[in-house]
Coordinates of C-alpha atoms in Angstrom, one line a residue:
Chain A
M1 CA 92.6 30.8 289.9
S2 CA 89.9 32.3 287.7
A3 CA 87.4 30.3 285.6
T4 CA 87.5 30.1 281.9
R5 CA 84.4 30.1 279.8
I6 CA 83.4 29.1 276.3
A7 CA 80.1 29.2 274.4
V8 CA 79.2 26.6 271.7
P9 CA 75.8 26.3 269.9
L10 CA 74.1 23.0 270.2
N11 CA 73.2 21.8 266.7
H12 CA 72.5 18.2 267.4
P13 CA 69.2 17.7 265.6
V14 CA 67.2 16.3 268.5
G15 CA 68.8 18.4 271.2
L16 CA 70.8 17.0 274.1
H17 CA 68.9 13.7 274.5
A18 CA 70.2 10.6 276.4
R19 CA 73.0 9.5 274.1
P20 CA 74.8 12.8 273.6
A21 CA 74.2 13.7 277.2
V22 CA 76.0 10.5 278.3
K23 CA 78.9 11.3 276.0
L24 CA 79.1 14.8 277.4
T25 CA 79.2 13.8 281.1
R26 CA 81.6 10.9 280.5
L27 CA 84.0 13.3 278.7
A28 CA 83.7 15.9 281.5
K29 CA 84.5 13.3 284.1
R30 CA 87.9 12.6 282.5
F31 CA 89.2 16.0 283.7
P32 CA 89.9 16.9 287.3
A33 CA 88.7 20.4 286.8
N34 CA 85.3 21.6 288.1
I35 CA 83.1 22.1 285.0
R36 CA 79.8 23.8 284.9
L37 CA 77.2 24.0 282.1
R38 CA 74.3 26.2 281.3
G39 CA 71.9 26.6 278.4
G40 CA 72.1 30.3 277.4
P41 CA 72.7 33.4 279.5
D42 CA 69.4 33.0 281.4
G43 CA 69.9 29.3 282.2
S44 CA 71.1 28.1 285.6
W45 CA 74.6 26.6 286.0
V46 CA 74.8 22.8 286.7
D47 CA 77.7 20.4 287.2
A48 CA 78.6 19.1 283.8
K49 CA 79.7 15.8 285.3
S50 CA 76.2 15.0 286.6
I51 CA 73.9 13.3 284.0
V52 CA 70.9 13.9 286.2
K53 CA 71.6 17.7 286.3
V54 CA 72.5 17.9 282.6
M55 CA 69.4 15.9 281.5
G56 CA 67.3 18.1 283.7
L57 CA 68.3 21.2 281.7
K58 CA 66.4 19.7 278.7
L59 CA 68.6 21.4 276.3
R60 CA 67.1 21.7 272.8
T61 CA 68.7 22.2 269.5
G62 CA 69.7 25.8 268.8
T63 CA 70.6 26.5 272.5
L64 CA 73.9 28.2 273.1
L65 CA 75.8 26.0 275.6
E66 CA 78.1 27.7 278.0
F67 CA 80.8 25.8 279.8
E68 CA 82.9 27.2 282.6
A69 CA 85.9 25.3 284.0
E70 CA 88.2 25.9 287.0
G71 CA 91.2 24.0 288.3
D72 CA 93.5 21.3 286.8
G73 CA 93.0 20.7 283.1
A74 CA 90.4 23.4 282.8
E75 CA 91.7 24.6 279.4
E76 CA 92.0 21.0 278.0
A77 CA 88.5 20.1 279.3
L78 CA 86.9 23.1 277.6
A79 CA 88.7 22.4 274.3
A80 CA 87.6 18.7 274.4
L81 CA 84.0 19.7 275.2
R82 CA 83.9 22.2 272.4
R83 CA 85.2 19.5 269.9
L84 CA 82.5 17.1 271.1
V85 CA 79.6 19.6 270.7
E86 CA 81.0 20.9 267.4
S87 CA 81.3 17.4 266.0
D88 CA 77.6 16.9 266.8
F89 CA 78.6 14.3 269.4
E90 CA 80.1 12.0 266.7
G91 CA 83.6 12.3 268.0
E92 CA 83.5 9.4 270.4
P93 CA 83.8 5.7 269.7
S94 CA 80.7 3.5 270.4
D95 CA 78.6 5.3 267.9
G96 CA 79.8 3.5 264.8
G97 CA 76.5 1.8 263.9
E98 CA 75.0 4.7 262.0
S99 CA 78.0 5.5 259.9
D100 CA 77.4 2.3 258.0
R101 CA 76.0 3.5 254.6
G102 CA 76.3 0.0 253.1
Chain B
M1 CA 41.0 -28.9 281.0
A2 CA 39.2 -26.4 278.8
E3 CA 41.2 -24.1 276.6
L4 CA 41.3 -20.5 277.8
R5 CA 41.4 -17.6 275.3
F6 CA 42.5 -14.0 276.1
S7 CA 42.5 -11.3 273.6
G8 CA 44.7 -8.2 273.6
R9 CA 46.4 -5.9 271.0
P10 CA 49.1 -7.2 268.6
A11 CA 52.5 -5.5 269.3
S12 CA 55.0 -7.9 267.6
P13 CA 53.9 -10.6 265.1
G14 CA 54.7 -14.3 265.2
V15 CA 53.7 -17.4 267.0
A16 CA 55.1 -19.0 270.1
I17 CA 54.2 -22.3 271.8
G18 CA 55.7 -23.3 275.1
P19 CA 55.5 -23.6 278.8
F20 CA 53.5 -20.8 280.5
L21 CA 55.1 -18.6 283.1
R22 CA 53.7 -15.7 285.1
L23 CA 56.3 -13.2 286.0
S24 CA 55.8 -10.9 289.0
T25 CA 56.9 -7.5 287.8
A26 CA 56.1 -5.7 291.0
P27 CA 59.0 -6.0 293.3
K28 CA 58.4 -8.1 296.4
T29 CA 57.3 -6.0 299.3
P30 CA 60.2 -6.1 301.7
T31 CA 59.4 -7.6 305.1
A32 CA 58.2 -4.9 307.5
G33 CA 61.1 -4.8 309.8
R34 CA 63.8 -5.2 307.1
D35 CA 64.3 -1.6 306.2
A36 CA 64.4 -0.4 309.7
E37 CA 66.7 -3.2 310.8
G38 CA 69.9 -2.4 309.0
D39 CA 71.6 0.7 307.9
G40 CA 69.3 2.1 305.1
A41 CA 72.1 4.1 303.4
E42 CA 74.3 1.0 303.3
Q43 CA 71.4 -1.0 301.8
F44 CA 70.9 1.6 299.2
R45 CA 74.6 1.7 298.3
R46 CA 74.6 -2.1 297.9
A47 CA 71.4 -2.0 295.8
V48 CA 73.1 0.6 293.5
A49 CA 76.2 -1.5 293.2
R50 CA 74.2 -4.6 292.3
A51 CA 72.0 -2.7 289.8
M52 CA 75.2 -1.4 288.1
R53 CA 76.6 -5.0 287.8
E54 CA 73.3 -6.2 286.4
L55 CA 73.2 -3.3 283.8
E56 CA 76.9 -3.9 282.8
N57 CA 76.2 -7.6 282.3
L58 CA 73.3 -6.8 280.1
T59 CA 75.3 -4.4 277.9
G60 CA 77.3 -7.3 276.3
D61 CA 75.6 -8.4 273.1
V62 CA 72.8 -6.0 272.4
E63 CA 71.6 -3.7 269.6
E64 CA 72.9 -0.1 269.5
E65 CA 69.5 1.2 270.6
A66 CA 69.4 -1.1 273.6
A67 CA 73.0 -0.2 274.5
A68 CA 72.0 3.5 274.6
I69 CA 69.1 2.8 277.0
L70 CA 71.4 0.8 279.3
A71 CA 74.3 3.4 279.1
F72 CA 71.9 6.2 280.2
Q73 CA 70.8 4.2 283.3
L74 CA 74.3 3.3 284.2
E75 CA 75.4 6.9 284.0
I76 CA 72.7 7.9 286.4
L77 CA 74.0 5.3 288.9
N78 CA 77.5 6.7 288.4
D79 CA 76.2 10.2 289.3
A80 CA 77.4 10.2 292.9
S81 CA 76.4 13.9 293.5
A82 CA 72.8 13.3 292.5
L83 CA 72.5 10.1 294.4
E84 CA 73.7 11.9 297.5
E85 CA 70.2 13.4 297.7
V86 CA 68.8 9.9 298.3
T87 CA 71.4 9.1 300.9
R88 CA 70.7 12.3 302.8
A89 CA 66.9 11.6 302.8
I90 CA 67.6 8.1 304.2
E91 CA 69.9 9.6 306.9
S92 CA 67.2 12.0 307.9
G93 CA 64.9 9.1 308.7
Q94 CA 63.2 7.9 305.5
S95 CA 63.4 4.2 304.4
A96 CA 65.7 3.5 301.5
I97 CA 62.6 2.5 299.4
A98 CA 60.6 5.6 300.2
A99 CA 63.6 7.9 299.6
W100 CA 64.4 6.2 296.2
R101 CA 60.8 6.2 295.0
A102 CA 60.4 9.9 295.8
W103 CA 63.7 10.8 294.1
I104 CA 62.8 8.9 290.9
E105 CA 59.4 10.5 290.8
R106 CA 61.0 13.9 291.2
Q107 CA 63.3 13.2 288.3
R108 CA 60.6 11.8 286.1
A109 CA 58.1 14.6 286.5
P110 CA 59.6 17.2 284.1
F111 CA 59.9 14.6 281.3
L112 CA 56.4 13.0 281.6
A113 CA 54.5 15.7 279.7
D114 CA 57.2 17.0 277.4
P115 CA 56.1 17.6 273.9
D116 CA 59.3 16.2 272.5
P117 CA 59.2 12.3 272.3
Y118 CA 63.0 12.2 272.9
F119 CA 62.6 13.8 276.2
R120 CA 59.3 11.9 277.0
A121 CA 61.3 8.6 276.5
R122 CA 63.5 9.6 279.5
A123 CA 60.5 9.1 281.8
E124 CA 60.3 5.5 280.7
D125 CA 64.1 5.1 281.3
L126 CA 63.8 6.5 284.8
A127 CA 60.9 4.3 285.7
D128 CA 62.9 1.3 284.4
L129 CA 65.8 2.2 286.6
G130 CA 63.5 3.0 289.5
E131 CA 62.1 -0.5 289.4
R132 CA 65.5 -2.2 289.1
I133 CA 66.8 -0.5 292.3
L134 CA 63.6 -1.4 294.1
R135 CA 64.1 -5.0 293.2
A136 CA 67.6 -4.9 294.4
L137 CA 66.5 -3.3 297.7
A138 CA 63.9 -6.0 298.1
D139 CA 66.7 -8.5 297.4
D140 CA 64.5 -9.9 294.6
R141 CA 66.9 -12.1 292.7
D142 CA 64.6 -13.3 289.9
S143 CA 66.2 -10.9 287.4
G144 CA 68.5 -13.8 286.5
L145 CA 65.4 -15.8 285.7
R146 CA 66.0 -19.3 284.2
L147 CA 63.5 -19.9 281.4
A148 CA 62.5 -23.3 279.9
E149 CA 62.7 -23.6 276.1
N150 CA 60.2 -21.4 274.3
T151 CA 58.6 -20.0 277.4
V152 CA 55.5 -17.8 277.0
L153 CA 55.9 -15.2 279.7
L154 CA 53.0 -13.3 281.2
A155 CA 53.6 -10.0 283.1
T156 CA 51.6 -6.9 284.0
D157 CA 54.2 -4.8 282.2
L158 CA 57.8 -5.2 281.3
S159 CA 60.6 -2.5 281.3
P160 CA 63.2 -2.4 278.5
S161 CA 66.1 -3.5 280.8
R162 CA 64.0 -6.3 282.3
F163 CA 63.3 -7.5 278.8
L164 CA 67.0 -7.4 277.9
S165 CA 67.7 -9.5 280.9
L166 CA 65.7 -12.4 279.6
D167 CA 67.5 -15.2 277.8
R168 CA 66.6 -14.6 274.2
R169 CA 67.4 -18.1 273.0
R170 CA 64.8 -19.6 275.4
L171 CA 62.2 -16.9 275.3
G172 CA 59.2 -17.8 273.1
G173 CA 56.9 -14.8 273.5
I174 CA 55.6 -12.2 275.8
A175 CA 52.0 -11.4 276.9
L176 CA 51.3 -8.2 278.9
E177 CA 48.2 -7.4 280.8
A178 CA 49.0 -3.6 280.4
G179 CA 51.8 -2.3 278.2
S180 CA 51.8 -0.4 274.9
A181 CA 52.8 -1.2 271.4
N182 CA 54.8 2.0 271.2
S183 CA 57.1 1.5 274.2
H184 CA 60.8 0.9 274.0
M185 CA 60.2 -2.6 275.1
A186 CA 57.8 -3.3 272.2
M187 CA 60.4 -1.8 269.8
L188 CA 63.0 -4.2 271.1
A189 CA 60.7 -7.2 270.9
R190 CA 60.0 -6.4 267.2
A191 CA 63.7 -6.0 266.5
R192 CA 64.3 -9.4 268.0
D193 CA 61.3 -11.1 266.4
V194 CA 59.8 -11.9 269.8
P195 CA 56.0 -12.2 269.5
L196 CA 54.3 -9.7 271.8
V197 CA 50.7 -9.1 272.8
V198 CA 49.8 -6.1 275.0
G199 CA 46.7 -4.8 276.7
L200 CA 45.3 -8.3 277.6
G201 CA 43.7 -7.0 280.8
S202 CA 43.7 -9.1 283.8
V203 CA 44.5 -12.7 282.9
D204 CA 42.8 -14.8 285.5
G205 CA 43.7 -18.2 284.5
T206 CA 46.7 -20.4 284.2
G207 CA 47.9 -23.5 282.4
D208 CA 50.9 -25.6 281.7
V209 CA 51.2 -24.7 278.0
A210 CA 50.5 -21.4 276.3
I211 CA 50.2 -20.3 272.7
L212 CA 50.9 -16.7 271.9
D213 CA 49.7 -15.4 268.5
G214 CA 51.4 -12.0 268.2
G215 CA 49.8 -11.1 264.9
A216 CA 46.2 -11.7 266.1
G217 CA 46.9 -10.4 269.7
L218 CA 45.8 -13.7 271.3
L219 CA 47.0 -15.7 274.3
L220 CA 45.7 -19.3 274.6
L221 CA 46.2 -21.4 277.8
D222 CA 46.1 -25.2 277.7
P223 CA 45.0 -25.3 274.1
T224 CA 43.1 -28.3 272.7
P225 CA 45.1 -30.8 270.6
D226 CA 43.5 -29.4 267.5
T227 CA 44.4 -25.8 268.2
R228 CA 47.9 -26.9 269.1
K229 CA 48.4 -28.9 266.0
A230 CA 47.3 -26.0 263.8
Y231 CA 49.6 -23.5 265.6
E232 CA 52.5 -26.0 265.4
R233 CA 52.2 -26.1 261.7
R234 CA 52.2 -22.3 261.5
L235 CA 55.2 -22.1 263.8
Q236 CA 57.2 -24.4 261.5
E237 CA 56.3 -22.4 258.4
Q238 CA 57.1 -19.2 260.2
E239 CA 60.5 -20.4 261.3
A240 CA 61.4 -21.7 257.8
F241 CA 60.2 -18.4 256.3
R242 CA 62.1 -16.2 258.8
R243 CA 65.3 -18.1 258.2
R244 CA 65.1 -17.6 254.4
A245 CA 63.9 -14.0 254.7
R246 CA 66.7 -13.2 257.2
A247 CA 69.3 -14.5 254.7
V248 CA 68.3 -11.8 252.1
Y249 CA 67.5 -9.0 254.5
F250 CA 70.6 -6.9 253.8
E251 CA 70.8 -7.9 250.1
P252 CA 69.5 -5.6 247.3
A253 CA 66.2 -7.0 246.1
R254 CA 66.3 -8.7 242.7
T255 CA 63.7 -10.8 241.0
A256 CA 64.6 -14.4 240.0
G257 CA 65.3 -12.9 236.5
G258 CA 67.9 -10.5 238.1
E259 CA 65.9 -7.3 237.8
R260 CA 66.5 -4.8 240.6
V261 CA 63.5 -3.7 242.7
Q262 CA 63.8 -0.8 245.1
V263 CA 62.5 -1.7 248.6
M264 CA 62.1 1.3 250.9
V265 CA 60.7 1.7 254.4
N266 CA 57.7 3.6 255.6
V267 CA 58.5 5.7 258.7
D268 CA 55.7 6.4 261.2
D269 CA 57.9 7.3 264.2
P270 CA 61.6 7.8 263.7
D271 CA 62.2 7.0 267.4
A272 CA 60.9 3.5 266.8
L273 CA 63.1 2.9 263.7
F274 CA 66.2 0.8 264.3
A275 CA 69.5 1.4 262.5
E276 CA 69.3 -2.2 261.1
A277 CA 66.0 -1.5 259.3
I278 CA 67.6 1.6 257.7
R279 CA 70.6 -0.4 256.6
A280 CA 68.3 -3.1 255.0
S281 CA 66.3 -0.5 253.0
D282 CA 66.9 1.5 249.9
G283 CA 65.7 4.6 251.6
A284 CA 62.5 6.0 253.2
G285 CA 59.7 5.8 250.7
L286 CA 57.2 7.5 253.0
V287 CA 57.8 9.5 256.2
R288 CA 54.5 10.3 257.8
T289 CA 55.1 13.7 259.5
E290 CA 51.9 13.3 261.6
F291 CA 54.2 12.1 264.5
L292 CA 55.3 15.7 264.9
F293 CA 51.8 17.0 265.2
V294 CA 49.7 14.4 267.1
G295 CA 49.7 14.2 270.9
R296 CA 51.7 17.4 271.5
A297 CA 50.8 20.3 273.7
Q298 CA 51.5 22.7 270.8
L299 CA 52.2 22.6 267.1
P300 CA 55.9 22.1 266.3
D301 CA 57.7 25.2 265.2
E302 CA 60.1 25.5 262.2
E303 CA 63.2 24.8 264.4
Q304 CA 61.7 21.6 265.9
Q305 CA 60.6 20.3 262.5
Y306 CA 64.0 21.2 260.9
A307 CA 65.7 19.3 263.7
A308 CA 63.5 16.3 263.3
Y309 CA 64.0 16.1 259.5
R310 CA 67.7 16.7 259.7
S311 CA 68.1 14.0 262.3
L312 CA 66.3 11.5 260.0
L313 CA 68.4 12.5 257.0
A314 CA 71.5 12.0 259.0
R315 CA 70.4 8.5 259.9
F316 CA 69.6 7.6 256.3
G317 CA 73.0 9.0 255.0
E318 CA 73.2 8.5 251.2
R319 CA 69.7 7.0 251.0
P320 CA 66.8 9.1 249.8
V321 CA 64.2 10.2 252.4
R322 CA 60.7 11.0 251.0
I323 CA 58.9 13.2 253.5
R324 CA 55.2 13.6 253.1
T325 CA 53.8 17.0 254.2
L326 CA 51.2 16.9 256.9
D327 CA 48.4 14.5 256.0
A328 CA 45.7 15.4 258.6
G329 CA 42.0 15.0 258.1
G330 CA 40.1 11.9 257.0
D331 CA 40.8 9.3 259.7
K332 CA 43.6 11.4 261.2
P333 CA 42.2 14.4 263.0
V334 CA 44.6 16.9 264.6
P335 CA 43.1 19.2 267.2
G336 CA 43.4 22.8 266.2
I337 CA 44.0 22.0 262.5
T338 CA 41.3 19.7 261.1
L339 CA 37.6 20.5 261.0
D340 CA 35.5 18.6 263.6
D341 CA 32.1 18.8 262.0
E342 CA 32.7 17.5 258.5
R343 CA 29.9 15.2 257.3
N344 CA 32.2 13.1 255.2
P345 CA 35.9 13.7 256.3
F346 CA 37.4 11.3 253.7
L347 CA 35.9 13.4 250.9
G348 CA 36.6 16.7 252.7
L349 CA 39.4 19.0 253.8
R350 CA 42.3 16.6 254.2
G351 CA 45.9 16.2 252.9
I352 CA 47.1 18.9 250.5
R353 CA 43.7 20.6 250.6
L354 CA 44.1 21.2 254.3
C355 CA 47.7 22.3 253.9
L356 CA 46.8 24.9 251.3
A357 CA 43.9 26.1 253.4
R358 CA 46.2 26.7 256.4
P359 CA 49.1 28.6 254.7
Q360 CA 50.9 29.5 258.0
L361 CA 51.1 25.9 259.0
F362 CA 52.1 24.8 255.5
R363 CA 54.8 27.4 255.1
T364 CA 56.4 26.5 258.5
Q365 CA 56.7 22.9 257.3
L366 CA 58.0 23.8 253.9
R367 CA 60.6 26.2 255.3
A368 CA 61.8 23.4 257.6
L369 CA 62.0 21.0 254.7
L370 CA 63.9 23.4 252.5
R371 CA 66.5 24.0 255.2
A372 CA 66.8 20.3 256.0
A373 CA 67.2 19.5 252.3
A374 CA 70.7 21.0 252.4
H375 CA 71.8 18.1 254.6
G376 CA 70.8 15.0 252.7
R377 CA 68.7 13.4 250.0
L378 CA 65.3 14.9 251.0
E379 CA 62.3 14.6 248.8
I380 CA 58.9 16.3 249.4
M381 CA 55.7 14.3 248.8
L382 CA 52.2 15.8 248.7
P383 CA 49.3 13.8 250.0
M384 CA 45.8 13.5 248.6
V385 CA 46.5 15.5 245.4
S386 CA 43.6 15.6 242.9
R387 CA 44.5 18.6 240.6
I388 CA 47.6 19.9 238.9
E389 CA 46.9 23.3 240.5
E390 CA 47.6 22.0 244.0
V391 CA 51.1 21.0 243.0
E392 CA 51.8 24.3 241.2
E393 CA 50.5 26.3 244.1
T394 CA 52.8 24.4 246.4
R395 CA 55.7 24.9 244.1
S396 CA 55.2 28.7 244.1
I397 CA 54.9 28.7 247.9
L398 CA 58.2 26.7 248.0
R399 CA 59.9 29.3 245.8
E400 CA 58.7 32.1 248.0
C401 CA 59.9 30.3 251.1
R402 CA 63.2 29.7 249.5
D403 CA 63.6 33.4 248.6
E404 CA 62.7 34.5 252.1
L405 CA 65.2 32.1 253.6
A406 CA 67.9 33.2 251.1
R407 CA 67.3 36.9 252.1
S408 CA 67.9 35.9 255.7
G409 CA 71.1 34.2 254.6
I410 CA 69.9 30.7 255.4
E411 CA 71.1 27.8 253.2
T412 CA 68.4 25.8 251.4
V413 CA 68.1 23.3 248.6
M414 CA 65.1 22.9 246.4
P415 CA 64.3 19.2 246.8
P416 CA 62.5 16.9 244.3
L417 CA 58.7 17.4 244.5
G418 CA 56.3 14.5 244.0
I419 CA 52.8 13.4 244.8
M420 CA 50.9 10.5 246.3
V421 CA 48.5 8.9 243.8
E422 CA 45.5 8.2 246.0
T423 CA 42.6 9.7 244.1
P424 CA 41.2 8.5 240.8
A425 CA 41.6 12.1 239.6
A426 CA 45.4 12.0 240.1
A427 CA 45.6 8.6 238.6
L428 CA 43.8 9.5 235.4
T429 CA 45.8 12.7 234.8
L430 CA 49.1 11.6 236.1
D431 CA 51.0 12.2 232.9
R432 CA 50.0 15.9 232.9
F433 CA 51.6 16.7 236.3
R434 CA 54.9 18.4 236.4
I435 CA 56.5 16.3 239.2
D436 CA 59.8 14.5 240.0
F437 CA 58.2 11.3 241.2
A438 CA 54.9 9.7 242.2
S439 CA 53.9 7.1 244.8
I440 CA 50.7 5.1 244.9
G441 CA 48.8 5.2 248.2
S442 CA 47.0 1.9 247.6
N443 CA 44.8 2.1 250.8
D444 CA 43.1 5.4 249.9
L445 CA 43.1 4.7 246.2
T446 CA 41.2 1.4 246.8
Q447 CA 38.6 3.1 248.9
Y448 CA 38.0 5.9 246.4
V449 CA 37.8 3.5 243.4
M450 CA 35.5 1.1 245.1
A451 CA 33.5 3.7 247.1
A452 CA 34.1 1.4 250.1
A453 CA 35.6 2.8 253.3
R454 CA 39.1 1.4 254.1
D455 CA 38.0 0.5 257.6
A456 CA 34.6 -0.9 256.5
T457 CA 33.1 -3.8 258.3
G458 CA 30.3 -6.2 257.5
E459 CA 29.0 -6.4 254.0
V460 CA 31.1 -3.6 252.7
A461 CA 34.5 -4.9 254.0
D462 CA 34.8 -7.2 251.1
L463 CA 34.7 -4.4 248.6
A464 CA 37.7 -2.5 250.0
D465 CA 40.1 -5.0 248.3
P466 CA 43.1 -3.8 246.1
G467 CA 42.7 -7.1 244.2
E468 CA 39.3 -6.0 242.7
P469 CA 39.5 -5.8 238.9
A470 CA 38.6 -2.1 238.9
V471 CA 41.5 -1.3 241.2
R472 CA 43.9 -3.5 239.2
A473 CA 42.8 -1.8 236.0
L474 CA 43.5 1.7 237.5
L475 CA 46.8 0.6 238.9
A476 CA 47.8 -0.6 235.4
T477 CA 46.8 2.8 234.0
I478 CA 48.9 4.6 236.6
V479 CA 52.0 2.4 235.8
E480 CA 51.4 3.0 232.1
R481 CA 51.0 6.8 232.4
A482 CA 54.0 7.2 234.7
R483 CA 56.1 5.3 232.2
A484 CA 54.9 7.3 229.2
A485 CA 55.6 10.6 231.1
G486 CA 58.9 9.4 232.5
I487 CA 57.8 9.8 236.1
P488 CA 59.6 7.5 238.6
L489 CA 56.8 5.5 240.3
S490 CA 56.6 3.7 243.6
L491 CA 53.9 2.3 245.9
C492 CA 53.7 2.9 249.7
G493 CA 50.5 1.2 250.8
D494 CA 49.8 -2.1 252.6
M495 CA 49.2 -3.7 249.2
A496 CA 52.9 -4.4 248.7
A497 CA 53.0 -6.5 252.0
D498 CA 50.8 -9.2 250.4
R499 CA 52.6 -11.6 248.1
S500 CA 49.9 -12.0 245.5
H501 CA 49.3 -8.2 245.3
L502 CA 53.0 -7.6 245.1
Y503 CA 53.4 -10.1 242.2
A504 CA 50.5 -8.4 240.4
L505 CA 52.3 -5.0 240.8
L506 CA 55.6 -6.5 239.5
R507 CA 53.8 -8.0 236.5
M508 CA 52.4 -4.5 235.7
G509 CA 56.0 -3.3 235.6
L510 CA 56.3 -1.5 239.0
R511 CA 59.9 -1.7 240.3
S512 CA 59.8 0.2 243.6
V513 CA 57.8 -0.3 246.8
S514 CA 57.9 1.1 250.3
V515 CA 56.7 -1.0 253.2
A516 CA 56.6 -1.2 257.0
P517 CA 60.1 -2.0 258.5
A518 CA 58.7 -5.3 259.9
V519 CA 58.0 -6.7 256.4
V520 CA 61.1 -5.6 254.5
A521 CA 62.7 -9.0 254.8
A522 CA 59.6 -10.9 253.7
V523 CA 59.0 -8.6 250.7
K524 CA 62.7 -9.0 249.6
L525 CA 62.3 -12.7 249.8
W526 CA 59.1 -12.7 247.7
I527 CA 60.8 -10.5 245.1
R528 CA 63.7 -12.9 244.9
E529 CA 61.2 -15.8 244.3
Y530 CA 59.3 -13.8 241.7
D531 CA 59.6 -15.4 238.3
G532 CA 57.8 -13.1 236.0
E533 CA 54.8 -14.3 234.0
K534 CA 55.2 -17.8 235.3
D535 CA 54.3 -16.8 238.8
E536 CA 50.5 -17.2 239.3
R537 CA 50.1 -18.5 242.8
P538 CA 46.9 -18.5 244.8
P539 CA 46.4 -15.2 246.6
G540 CA 46.5 -14.5 250.3
Q541 CA 49.9 -15.0 251.8
R542 CA 50.8 -12.1 254.0
A543 CA 54.1 -11.3 255.8
T544 CA 54.1 -12.1 259.5

């Protein structure tokens, strides 16, 4: 089965620092598919389920993230990852604190 | 026994009195044969499992910022594929300890010197995790340390997760021989009102009872009865004050007469600003952008600045964020930007003068601000203004930048433009400026009015006092002129963090201040207790 690929720009203001990176790997791990990530066409591919590898890419704001998935749930995984990045990583629970504008 | 005094740097204010305990932060060295004895890979697996349980237990009732630190460490321990490298190294003959140490150092290396503070902070997280696993490998069980009431803890250094593992109801204060006031751990201590002193150097002494004075940066062992009595009185006052201040922390500030006063926060380093402090404030009254320029390998480009400003706006939501353009020079040299050989830097090329003299640098910052302004309530504040022309020149550069960006199809918003009132020149001509707001910088204004350096010592130190009649007279003039010209006025200097000065400002008619996050609660409480003309108390009480 061939791999599917998407590209999404990273607009999170401080880049992929710890909190968004944890959200990304936790989401990727929900899917059985193999998922890879790289930062731009010259970046090297890493396992999107590995926080160590993902952090190691030091992805900064403005980078074009490319995801590639293969196997069970590949399409769903890519759609979910796209939603996460496009929502500036706000899509998950556990980040309610800063929405309080009291 | 004689009283012992050790002096370090203040990192979180407040007083603690209680039993003294020295904590060994270095993990116990495992007995020589131990590592070779058992199955190293199995020991490592057990250490990881134990560290995960510990981190999960810590995650219960902690601040959002603390939870994020713990979640990142847990996720690393969940990263089976990465940890396999450690297991393979152990299987090829290394001890579990050596293999883990080497792996952590390899992961930390790329983050240690990163110009971006968000990435640099990862090195601290990795060191924290490294230490936790080493403790688990050494079977060092003191992470579940039992503290006596109000314990004053001494350690070489303390990691954030180790700090979070201490029983906060029993912890009195923390004294560190090394440590830094800018670490995650110090941030957490300030957020939890735990007195902290760092940089004590080697503390060679011990005692049964310790006093920690976080504001003065002092550790006292076996204090004399007199010292102890004096500190016990301070402790009682501090606790009563903190209880009352806490009760009004998230309430809008109003005087006893019901008048609303705006209380904003000064932001030095967004990374050290907690969500709670933002929620308690009416906005950011002063964002010092020097954090983007100081201690970095290269100057931040437009994208990096835009990202930093946008992130800050997102955190403040509907609240205004007043960003001051680069205020280098004077006591804040920035390599590659400021002049090194000025005879009198405080009267030289600093603030807006420096920005206008370095157009490339200034335009980069203004473009980033114009772009960020499309995403929140951003305001631009110019430092060290002395003439109207400086504002007008900035305005025309802003317009050029906006047109440039528009031609490239980039969205911008022209934000409100205002000035710091720090020079007598700006103060005396304030009503002639075409500006949307003004904010008094009381530290510089005082030194320029009194001709006494703000950091003066000895005979001159006395003169650098915002309570001097000349400074008060000029402040009253500023308030008057701002009112006459319809310019919204605030004050963002240290002056507002002193009760008698604050009351003097309120009496003049000022209704907006911006202070350090740590004193927002105290300032709100004082405002609540302010009863107009009736209030003439002796000067001198400061927020702790």
